GROMACS .gro file of C-alpha atoms in nm:
model
  255
    1UNK     CA    1   6.040  -5.639   9.796
    2UNK     CA    2   5.785  -5.910   9.904
    3UNK     CA    3   5.538  -6.038   9.664
    4UNK     CA    4   5.241  -6.189   9.770
    5UNK     CA    5   5.168  -6.502   9.542
    6UNK     CA    6   4.772  -6.549   9.420
    7UNK     CA    7   4.728  -6.895   9.639
    8UNK     CA    8   4.851  -6.701   9.919
    9UNK     CA    9   4.613  -6.452   9.915
   10UNK     CA   10   4.342  -6.690   9.819
   11UNK     CA   11   4.417  -6.901  10.108
   12UNK     CA   12   4.441  -6.572  10.373
   13UNK     CA   13   4.077  -6.487  10.243
   14UNK     CA   14   3.962  -6.842  10.297
   15UNK     CA   15   4.086  -6.865  10.631
   16UNK     CA   16   3.945  -6.508  10.717
   17UNK     CA   17   3.604  -6.656  10.598
   18UNK     CA   18   3.666  -6.961  10.814
   19UNK     CA   19   3.682  -6.769  11.109
   20UNK     CA   20   3.409  -6.474  11.028
   21UNK     CA   21   3.172  -6.792  10.935
   22UNK     CA   22   3.277  -6.961  11.243
   23UNK     CA   23   3.172  -6.696  11.452
   24UNK     CA   24   2.858  -6.667  11.283
   25UNK     CA   25   2.768  -7.036  11.305
   26UNK     CA   26   2.790  -7.009  11.690
   27UNK     CA   27   2.599  -6.682  11.726
   28UNK     CA   28   2.254  -6.908  11.835
   29UNK     CA   29   2.440  -7.036  12.136
   30UNK     CA   30   2.279  -6.791  12.359
   31UNK     CA   31   1.915  -6.853  12.202
   32UNK     CA   32   1.959  -7.250  12.267
   33UNK     CA   33   2.140  -7.232  12.603
   34UNK     CA   34   1.800  -7.010  12.713
   35UNK     CA   35   1.602  -7.323  12.527
   36UNK     CA   36   1.809  -7.539  12.743
   37UNK     CA   37   1.738  -7.350  13.040
   38UNK     CA   38   1.356  -7.302  13.017
   39UNK     CA   39   1.338  -7.705  12.894
   40UNK     CA   40   1.121  -7.552  12.624
   41UNK     CA   41   1.142  -7.415  12.219
   42UNK     CA   42   0.767  -7.282  12.265
   43UNK     CA   43   0.791  -6.980  12.033
   44UNK     CA   44   1.082  -7.052  11.844
   45UNK     CA   45   1.103  -7.158  11.481
   46UNK     CA   46   1.340  -7.481  11.339
   47UNK     CA   47   1.288  -7.353  10.961
   48UNK     CA   48   1.604  -7.129  10.967
   49UNK     CA   49   1.872  -7.409  11.103
   50UNK     CA   50   1.692  -7.681  10.840
   51UNK     CA   51   1.795  -7.392  10.601
   52UNK     CA   52   2.133  -7.343  10.735
   53UNK     CA   53   2.212  -7.720  10.715
   54UNK     CA   54   2.085  -7.754  10.351
   55UNK     CA   55   2.321  -7.492  10.249
   56UNK     CA   56   2.605  -7.632  10.492
   57UNK     CA   57   2.543  -7.970  10.315
   58UNK     CA   58   2.502  -7.874   9.986
   59UNK     CA   59   2.861  -7.672   9.983
   60UNK     CA   60   3.021  -7.963  10.179
   61UNK     CA   61   2.888  -8.203   9.849
   62UNK     CA   62   3.018  -7.927   9.644
   63UNK     CA   63   3.340  -7.853   9.825
   64UNK     CA   64   3.434  -8.271   9.809
   65UNK     CA   65   3.362  -8.253   9.461
   66UNK     CA   66   3.623  -8.017   9.384
   67UNK     CA   67   4.010  -8.033   9.397
   68UNK     CA   68   4.190  -7.893   9.699
   69UNK     CA   69   3.845  -7.731   9.858
   70UNK     CA   70   4.003  -7.762  10.212
   71UNK     CA   71   3.885  -7.424  10.337
   72UNK     CA   72   3.543  -7.485  10.178
   73UNK     CA   73   3.524  -7.859  10.365
   74UNK     CA   74   3.661  -7.729  10.692
   75UNK     CA   75   3.385  -7.491  10.760
   76UNK     CA   76   3.096  -7.638  10.605
   77UNK     CA   77   3.161  -7.989  10.773
   78UNK     CA   78   3.162  -7.777  11.106
   79UNK     CA   79   2.847  -7.587  11.010
   80UNK     CA   80   2.679  -7.958  10.950
   81UNK     CA   81   2.796  -8.048  11.297
   82UNK     CA   82   2.681  -7.714  11.475
   83UNK     CA   83   2.362  -7.702  11.305
   84UNK     CA   84   2.249  -8.110  11.348
   85UNK     CA   85   2.332  -7.999  11.712
   86UNK     CA   86   2.051  -7.712  11.729
   87UNK     CA   87   1.820  -7.935  11.559
   88UNK     CA   88   1.862  -8.232  11.814
   89UNK     CA   89   1.866  -7.951  12.095
   90UNK     CA   90   1.517  -7.804  11.949
   91UNK     CA   91   1.333  -8.135  11.900
   92UNK     CA   92   1.442  -8.240  12.287
   93UNK     CA   93   1.252  -7.917  12.417
   94UNK     CA   94   0.992  -7.876  12.118
   95UNK     CA   95   0.573  -7.926  12.154
   96UNK     CA   96   0.491  -8.245  12.000
   97UNK     CA   97   0.374  -8.061  11.690
   98UNK     CA   98   0.688  -7.876  11.645
   99UNK     CA   99   0.872  -8.182  11.661
  100UNK     CA  100   0.688  -8.359  11.387
  101UNK     CA  101   0.712  -8.068  11.201
  102UNK     CA  102   1.072  -8.052  11.205
  103UNK     CA  103   1.129  -8.414  11.138
  104UNK     CA  104   0.943  -8.395  10.837
  105UNK     CA  105   1.108  -8.125  10.698
  106UNK     CA  106   1.438  -8.283  10.779
  107UNK     CA  107   1.363  -8.575  10.591
  108UNK     CA  108   1.246  -8.410  10.295
  109UNK     CA  109   1.467  -8.124  10.262
  110UNK     CA  110   1.805  -8.240  10.426
  111UNK     CA  111   1.800  -8.629  10.363
  112UNK     CA  112   1.578  -8.631  10.070
  113UNK     CA  113   1.674  -8.329   9.895
  114UNK     CA  114   2.043  -8.393   9.911
  115UNK     CA  115   1.988  -8.774   9.825
  116UNK     CA  116   1.787  -8.681   9.542
  117UNK     CA  117   2.057  -8.417   9.424
  118UNK     CA  118   2.303  -8.683   9.454
  119UNK     CA  119   2.128  -8.933   9.276
  120UNK     CA  120   2.065  -8.733   8.961
  121UNK     CA  121   2.398  -8.573   8.966
  122UNK     CA  122   2.535  -8.915   8.948
  123UNK     CA  123   2.274  -9.061   8.677
  124UNK     CA  124   2.214  -8.790   8.474
  125UNK     CA  125   2.494  -8.583   8.456
  126UNK     CA  126   2.831  -8.679   8.265
  127UNK     CA  127   3.132  -8.657   8.516
  128UNK     CA  128   3.314  -8.392   8.379
  129UNK     CA  129   3.019  -8.165   8.417
  130UNK     CA  130   2.932  -8.287   8.787
  131UNK     CA  131   3.110  -8.006   8.963
  132UNK     CA  132   2.959  -7.757   8.781
  133UNK     CA  133   2.588  -7.870   8.786
  134UNK     CA  134   2.656  -7.870   9.186
  135UNK     CA  135   2.789  -7.529   9.188
  136UNK     CA  136   2.531  -7.417   9.022
  137UNK     CA  137   2.306  -7.555   9.253
  138UNK     CA  138   2.456  -7.396   9.544
  139UNK     CA  139   2.474  -7.065   9.375
  140UNK     CA  140   2.127  -7.037   9.343
  141UNK     CA  141   2.039  -7.169   9.674
  142UNK     CA  142   2.258  -6.916   9.809
  143UNK     CA  143   2.144  -6.619   9.631
  144UNK     CA  144   1.804  -6.732   9.722
  145UNK     CA  145   1.924  -6.703  10.072
  146UNK     CA  146   2.082  -6.400  10.064
  147UNK     CA  147   1.789  -6.237   9.914
  148UNK     CA  148   1.569  -6.318  10.263
  149UNK     CA  149   1.707  -6.033  10.462
  150UNK     CA  150   1.450  -5.785  10.218
  151UNK     CA  151   1.200  -5.906  10.445
  152UNK     CA  152   1.391  -5.809  10.768
  153UNK     CA  153   1.488  -5.465  10.568
  154UNK     CA  154   1.129  -5.408  10.491
  155UNK     CA  155   1.016  -5.478  10.859
  156UNK     CA  156   1.259  -5.228  10.980
  157UNK     CA  157   1.132  -4.951  10.750
  158UNK     CA  158   0.753  -5.007  10.818
  159UNK     CA  159   0.829  -5.016  11.192
  160UNK     CA  160   1.116  -4.763  11.210
  161UNK     CA  161   1.297  -5.007  11.475
  162UNK     CA  162   1.604  -5.192  11.417
  163UNK     CA  163   1.517  -5.425  11.690
  164UNK     CA  164   1.521  -5.718  11.442
  165UNK     CA  165   1.822  -5.633  11.275
  166UNK     CA  166   2.125  -5.635  11.527
  167UNK     CA  167   2.408  -5.459  11.415
  168UNK     CA  168   2.690  -5.678  11.472
  169UNK     CA  169   2.496  -5.933  11.290
  170UNK     CA  170   2.515  -5.735  10.974
  171UNK     CA  171   2.837  -5.654  10.990
  172UNK     CA  172   3.009  -6.023  11.072
  173UNK     CA  173   2.750  -6.127  10.727
  174UNK     CA  174   2.919  -5.843  10.520
  175UNK     CA  175   3.242  -5.935  10.636
  176UNK     CA  176   3.172  -6.293  10.560
  177UNK     CA  177   3.036  -6.215  10.196
  178UNK     CA  178   3.368  -6.004  10.154
  179UNK     CA  179   3.600  -6.280  10.253
  180UNK     CA  180   3.455  -6.529  10.064
  181UNK     CA  181   3.407  -6.308   9.754
  182UNK     CA  182   3.768  -6.296   9.743
  183UNK     CA  183   3.840  -6.603   9.809
  184UNK     CA  184   3.612  -6.727   9.513
  185UNK     CA  185   3.779  -6.457   9.281
  186UNK     CA  186   4.111  -6.581   9.351
  187UNK     CA  187   4.069  -6.930   9.307
  188UNK     CA  188   3.843  -6.828   9.028
  189UNK     CA  189   3.534  -7.022   9.097
  190UNK     CA  190   3.219  -6.805   9.040
  191UNK     CA  191   2.994  -7.065   9.216
  192UNK     CA  192   3.192  -6.903   9.571
  193UNK     CA  193   3.247  -6.551   9.430
  194UNK     CA  194   2.895  -6.474   9.262
  195UNK     CA  195   2.641  -6.491   9.517
  196UNK     CA  196   2.874  -6.281   9.798
  197UNK     CA  197   2.836  -5.973   9.585
  198UNK     CA  198   2.452  -6.000   9.656
  199UNK     CA  199   2.539  -6.083  10.002
  200UNK     CA  200   2.803  -5.799  10.044
  201UNK     CA  201   2.524  -5.536   9.904
  202UNK     CA  202   2.251  -5.635  10.130
  203UNK     CA  203   2.494  -5.629  10.438
  204UNK     CA  204   2.555  -5.262  10.362
  205UNK     CA  205   2.218  -5.174  10.310
  206UNK     CA  206   2.101  -5.321  10.641
  207UNK     CA  207   2.411  -5.128  10.808
  208UNK     CA  208   2.270  -4.832  10.651
  209UNK     CA  209   1.914  -4.876  10.753
  210UNK     CA  210   2.060  -4.947  11.069
  211UNK     CA  211   2.218  -4.618  11.075
  212UNK     CA  212   1.910  -4.455  10.961
  213UNK     CA  213   1.670  -4.595  11.237
  214UNK     CA  214   1.896  -4.655  11.546
  215UNK     CA  215   1.743  -4.359  11.724
  216UNK     CA  216   1.413  -4.399  11.628
  217UNK     CA  217   1.120  -4.499  11.859
  218UNK     CA  218   0.938  -4.857  11.765
  219UNK     CA  219   0.584  -4.799  11.625
  220UNK     CA  220   0.299  -5.046  11.579
  221UNK     CA  221   0.509  -5.368  11.665
  222UNK     CA  222   0.316  -5.700  11.758
  223UNK     CA  223   0.341  -5.856  12.060
  224UNK     CA  224   0.519  -6.174  12.135
  225UNK     CA  225   0.161  -6.363  12.155
  226UNK     CA  226   0.017  -6.197  11.849
  227UNK     CA  227   0.336  -6.347  11.651
  228UNK     CA  228   0.320  -6.674  11.807
  229UNK     CA  229  -0.025  -6.754  11.690
  230UNK     CA  230   0.037  -6.642  11.318
  231UNK     CA  231   0.013  -6.928  11.096
  232UNK     CA  232   0.184  -6.808  10.806
  233UNK     CA  233   0.536  -6.875  10.814
  234UNK     CA  234   0.792  -6.542  10.726
  235UNK     CA  235   1.097  -6.557  10.521
  236UNK     CA  236   1.362  -6.663  10.740
  237UNK     CA  237   1.743  -6.704  10.720
  238UNK     CA  238   1.970  -6.970  10.684
  239UNK     CA  239   2.112  -6.867  10.991
  240UNK     CA  240   1.959  -6.676  11.289
  241UNK     CA  241   2.107  -6.534  11.614
  242UNK     CA  242   1.743  -6.604  11.758
  243UNK     CA  243   1.483  -6.745  11.582
  244UNK     CA  244   1.174  -6.623  11.739
  245UNK     CA  245   0.873  -6.554  11.567
  246UNK     CA  246   0.921  -6.220  11.641
  247UNK     CA  247   1.302  -6.172  11.552
  248UNK     CA  248   1.351  -6.309  11.198
  249UNK     CA  249   1.752  -6.185  11.120
  250UNK     CA  250   1.910  -6.174  10.780
  251UNK     CA  251   2.051  -6.472  10.645
  252UNK     CA  252   2.399  -6.607  10.567
  253UNK     CA  253   2.549  -6.864  10.395
  254UNK     CA  254   2.883  -7.008  10.440
  255UNK     CA  255   3.130  -7.087  10.172
   0.00000   0.00000   0.00000
């Protein structure tokens, strides 16, 4: 009889998490190909990709501080690279005001925020508590991000349309949460496991809503021009396959 050891199971779930996360990270490629073809990012928002970059850099920092966290480091290194690529392309084709707004957010959130965290951790936190401190920050950020699909779910119920919540994306994010939950559970890392419980529950809820409303007719949906002229910033996700103002998708966090 063949027995599978705990570390082998952990490696399997971590590897599968890398594979699923890799696919989700690449999901916005069609959006940016369209931006490249049109030579304009007007009507799109950069905030989802700024949030995704913040998530990837936080988890990369956490993975570096941990021992033997190669699977966390690998996927978030790729995540940082791909999100920077998206933002670079966005800035090239964005209108002037959007460029300035995006660059300000990058400096404040991605450079300033991470830099401040590293500085405070190294100056104020004892060495033996630094990993857990950064872990709590990552867990809190992940929980906040996983709660962002509430706005999408509300829109689906209100409009009775699943146009803004693609089933395949919801399924991918649910599978992603499952893989990283078991990885965190098996390596006894609560900072990885805990947020993905919420991610799994929201993913299942989204798929249930999709099955309930997939055959329904859209009602009173705003037009693209109306949405493009809105001044409020909606709750957005960490990763979106399409970051149009009229297409806010559920969030995901890579572990």
